[in-house]
CSV table of C-alpha atoms in Angstrom, one decimal:
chain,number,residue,atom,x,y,z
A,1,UNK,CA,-1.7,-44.4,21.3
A,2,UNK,CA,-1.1,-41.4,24.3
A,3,UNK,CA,2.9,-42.3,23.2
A,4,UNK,CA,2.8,-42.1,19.7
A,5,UNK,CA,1.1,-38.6,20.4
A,6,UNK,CA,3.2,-37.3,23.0
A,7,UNK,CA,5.8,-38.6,20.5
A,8,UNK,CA,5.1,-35.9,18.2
A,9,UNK,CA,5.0,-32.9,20.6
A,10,UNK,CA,8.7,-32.1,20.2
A,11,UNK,CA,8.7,-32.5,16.4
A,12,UNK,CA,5.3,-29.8,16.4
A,13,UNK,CA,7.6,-27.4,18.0
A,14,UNK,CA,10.3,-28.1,16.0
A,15,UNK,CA,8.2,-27.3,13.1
A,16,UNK,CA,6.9,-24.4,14.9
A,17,UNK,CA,10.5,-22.7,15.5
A,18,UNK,CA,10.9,-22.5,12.1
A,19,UNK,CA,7.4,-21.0,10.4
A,20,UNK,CA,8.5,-17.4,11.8
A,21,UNK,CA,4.7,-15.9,12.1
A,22,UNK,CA,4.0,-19.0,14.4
A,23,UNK,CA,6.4,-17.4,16.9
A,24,UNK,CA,5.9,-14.2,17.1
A,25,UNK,CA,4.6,-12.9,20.7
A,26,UNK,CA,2.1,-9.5,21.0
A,27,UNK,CA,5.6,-7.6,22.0
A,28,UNK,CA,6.9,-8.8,18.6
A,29,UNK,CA,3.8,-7.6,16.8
A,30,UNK,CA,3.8,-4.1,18.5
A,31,UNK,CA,6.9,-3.4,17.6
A,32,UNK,CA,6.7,-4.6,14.2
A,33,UNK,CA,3.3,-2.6,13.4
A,34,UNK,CA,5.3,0.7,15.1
A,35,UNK,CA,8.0,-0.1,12.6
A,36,UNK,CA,5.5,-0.9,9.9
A,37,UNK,CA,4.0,2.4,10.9
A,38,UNK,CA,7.0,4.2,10.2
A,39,UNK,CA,8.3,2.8,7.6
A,40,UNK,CA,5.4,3.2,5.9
A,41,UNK,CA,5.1,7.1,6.7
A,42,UNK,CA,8.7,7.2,5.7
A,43,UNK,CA,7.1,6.1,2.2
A,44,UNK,CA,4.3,8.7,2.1
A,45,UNK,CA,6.7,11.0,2.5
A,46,UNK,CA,9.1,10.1,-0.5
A,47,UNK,CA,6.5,9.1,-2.8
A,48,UNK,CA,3.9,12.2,-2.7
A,49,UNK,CA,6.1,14.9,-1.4
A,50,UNK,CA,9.7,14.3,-2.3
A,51,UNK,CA,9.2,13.5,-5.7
A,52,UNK,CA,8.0,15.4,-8.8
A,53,UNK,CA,5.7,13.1,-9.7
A,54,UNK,CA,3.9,13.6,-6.0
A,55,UNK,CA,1.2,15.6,-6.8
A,56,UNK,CA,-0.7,13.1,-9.4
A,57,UNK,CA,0.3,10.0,-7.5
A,58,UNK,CA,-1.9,11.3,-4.8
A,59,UNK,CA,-4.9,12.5,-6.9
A,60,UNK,CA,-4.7,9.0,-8.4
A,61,UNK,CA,-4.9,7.7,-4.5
A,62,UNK,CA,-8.2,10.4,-4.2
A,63,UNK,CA,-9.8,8.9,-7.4
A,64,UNK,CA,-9.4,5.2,-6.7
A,65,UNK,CA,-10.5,5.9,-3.2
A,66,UNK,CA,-13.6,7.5,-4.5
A,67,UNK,CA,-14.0,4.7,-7.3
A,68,UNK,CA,-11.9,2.1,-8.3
A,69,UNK,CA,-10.9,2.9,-12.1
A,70,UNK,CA,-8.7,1.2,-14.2
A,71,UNK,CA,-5.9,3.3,-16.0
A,72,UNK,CA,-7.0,4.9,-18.9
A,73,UNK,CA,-10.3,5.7,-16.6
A,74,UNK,CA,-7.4,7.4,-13.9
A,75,UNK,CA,-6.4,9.3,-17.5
A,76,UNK,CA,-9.4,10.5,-18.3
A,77,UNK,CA,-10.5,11.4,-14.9
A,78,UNK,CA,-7.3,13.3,-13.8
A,79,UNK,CA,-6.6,14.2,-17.5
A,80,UNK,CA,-3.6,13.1,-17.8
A,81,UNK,CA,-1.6,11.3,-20.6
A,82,UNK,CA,-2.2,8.0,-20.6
A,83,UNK,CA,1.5,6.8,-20.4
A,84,UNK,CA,2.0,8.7,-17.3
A,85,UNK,CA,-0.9,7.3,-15.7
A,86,UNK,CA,0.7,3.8,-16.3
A,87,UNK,CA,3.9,5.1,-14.9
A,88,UNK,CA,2.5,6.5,-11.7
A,89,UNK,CA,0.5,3.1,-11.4
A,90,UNK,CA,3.2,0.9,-11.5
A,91,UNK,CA,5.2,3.0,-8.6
A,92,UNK,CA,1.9,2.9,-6.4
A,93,UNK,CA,2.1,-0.8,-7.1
A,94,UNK,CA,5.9,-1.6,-6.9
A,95,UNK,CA,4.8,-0.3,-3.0
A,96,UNK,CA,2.3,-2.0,-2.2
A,97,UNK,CA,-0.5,1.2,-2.4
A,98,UNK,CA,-3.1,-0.3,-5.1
A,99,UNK,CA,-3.6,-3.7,-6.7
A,100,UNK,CA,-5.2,-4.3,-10.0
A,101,UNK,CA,-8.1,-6.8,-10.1
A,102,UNK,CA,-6.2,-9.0,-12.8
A,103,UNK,CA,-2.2,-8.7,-12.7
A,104,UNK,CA,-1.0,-7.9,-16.1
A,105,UNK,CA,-4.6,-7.7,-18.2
A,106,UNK,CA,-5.2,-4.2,-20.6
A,107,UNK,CA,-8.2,-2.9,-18.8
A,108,UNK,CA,-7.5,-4.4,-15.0
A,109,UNK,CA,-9.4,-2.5,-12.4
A,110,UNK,CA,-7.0,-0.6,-9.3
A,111,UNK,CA,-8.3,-0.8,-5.9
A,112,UNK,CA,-6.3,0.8,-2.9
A,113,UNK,CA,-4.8,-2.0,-0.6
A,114,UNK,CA,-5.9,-2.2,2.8
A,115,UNK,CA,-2.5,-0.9,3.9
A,116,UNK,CA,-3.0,2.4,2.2
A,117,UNK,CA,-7.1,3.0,3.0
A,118,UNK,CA,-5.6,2.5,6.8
A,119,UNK,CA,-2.8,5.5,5.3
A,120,UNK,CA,-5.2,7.9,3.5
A,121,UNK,CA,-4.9,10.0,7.2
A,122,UNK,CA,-1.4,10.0,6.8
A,123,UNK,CA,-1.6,11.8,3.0
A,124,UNK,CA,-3.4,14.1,4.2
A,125,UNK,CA,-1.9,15.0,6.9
A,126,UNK,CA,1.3,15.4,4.5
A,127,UNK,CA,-0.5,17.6,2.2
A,128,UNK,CA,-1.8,19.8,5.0
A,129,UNK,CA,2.3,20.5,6.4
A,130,UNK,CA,3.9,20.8,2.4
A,131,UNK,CA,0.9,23.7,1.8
A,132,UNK,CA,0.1,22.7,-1.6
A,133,UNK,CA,-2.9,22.8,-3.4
A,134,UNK,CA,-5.7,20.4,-2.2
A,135,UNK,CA,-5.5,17.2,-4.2
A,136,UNK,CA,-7.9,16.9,-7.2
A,137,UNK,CA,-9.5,20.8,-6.3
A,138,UNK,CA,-9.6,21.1,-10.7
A,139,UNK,CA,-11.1,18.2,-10.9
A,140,UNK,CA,-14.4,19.4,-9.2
A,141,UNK,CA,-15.8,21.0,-12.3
């Protein structure tokens, strides 16, 4: 019995060499997060303040993160055409910034991912250094 399971120590690690997450060490994850990090600033960057289309993808980031809406809600609330919002929805998806509650269903309800509620310091901190408006400041009214 002890044979037949020290037997299949060598295949384990065999299988273990090749699921990659299994293998990473706490170095590994360091630098991946620091590279995650950046990356993901990199994004930010691009996406609210290199682009035209900046400005409402981050009051669409304020509005979920005050309540999750689903598009036409996002139009209404930032009153904006509805086709844009779609537009601006499927970027902030494409990177991994909101998820609907049902993929692909009129109506679905968008939620921020984890990865950008962990970001939202990072917007604002871009907004602060490009001096624009604050985000949603007309929608207050």
């Amino acid at each position: 019995m002890i044979a037949q399971k020290l037997h299949l120590i060598p295949e384990l690690s065999q299988l273990f060499r090749k699921i990659p997450f299994l293998r990473t060490t706490a170095r590994e994850d360091a630098k991946a997060s620091l590279y995650g990090e950046r990356y993901l600033k990199r994004l930010l960057w691009y996406l609210f303040a290199g682009t035209r289309g900046g400005p409402s993808r981050a009051e669409i980031i304020k509005a979920l993160q005050n309540r999750p809406s689903n598009a036409n809600q996002l139009a209404q609330i930032l009153r904006v055409d509805y086709k844009t919002i779609q537009h601006h929805v499927r970027i902030l998806e494409e990177n991994g910034l909101i998820v609907p509650s049902d993929k692909g269903t009129y109506g679905a309800v968008l939620f921020l991912t984890p990865k950008m509620e962990e970001a939202l310091p990072i917007l604002d901190e871009i907004w602060s250094r490009i001096g624009r408006r604050k985000i949603n400041e007309t929608n207050t009214g």
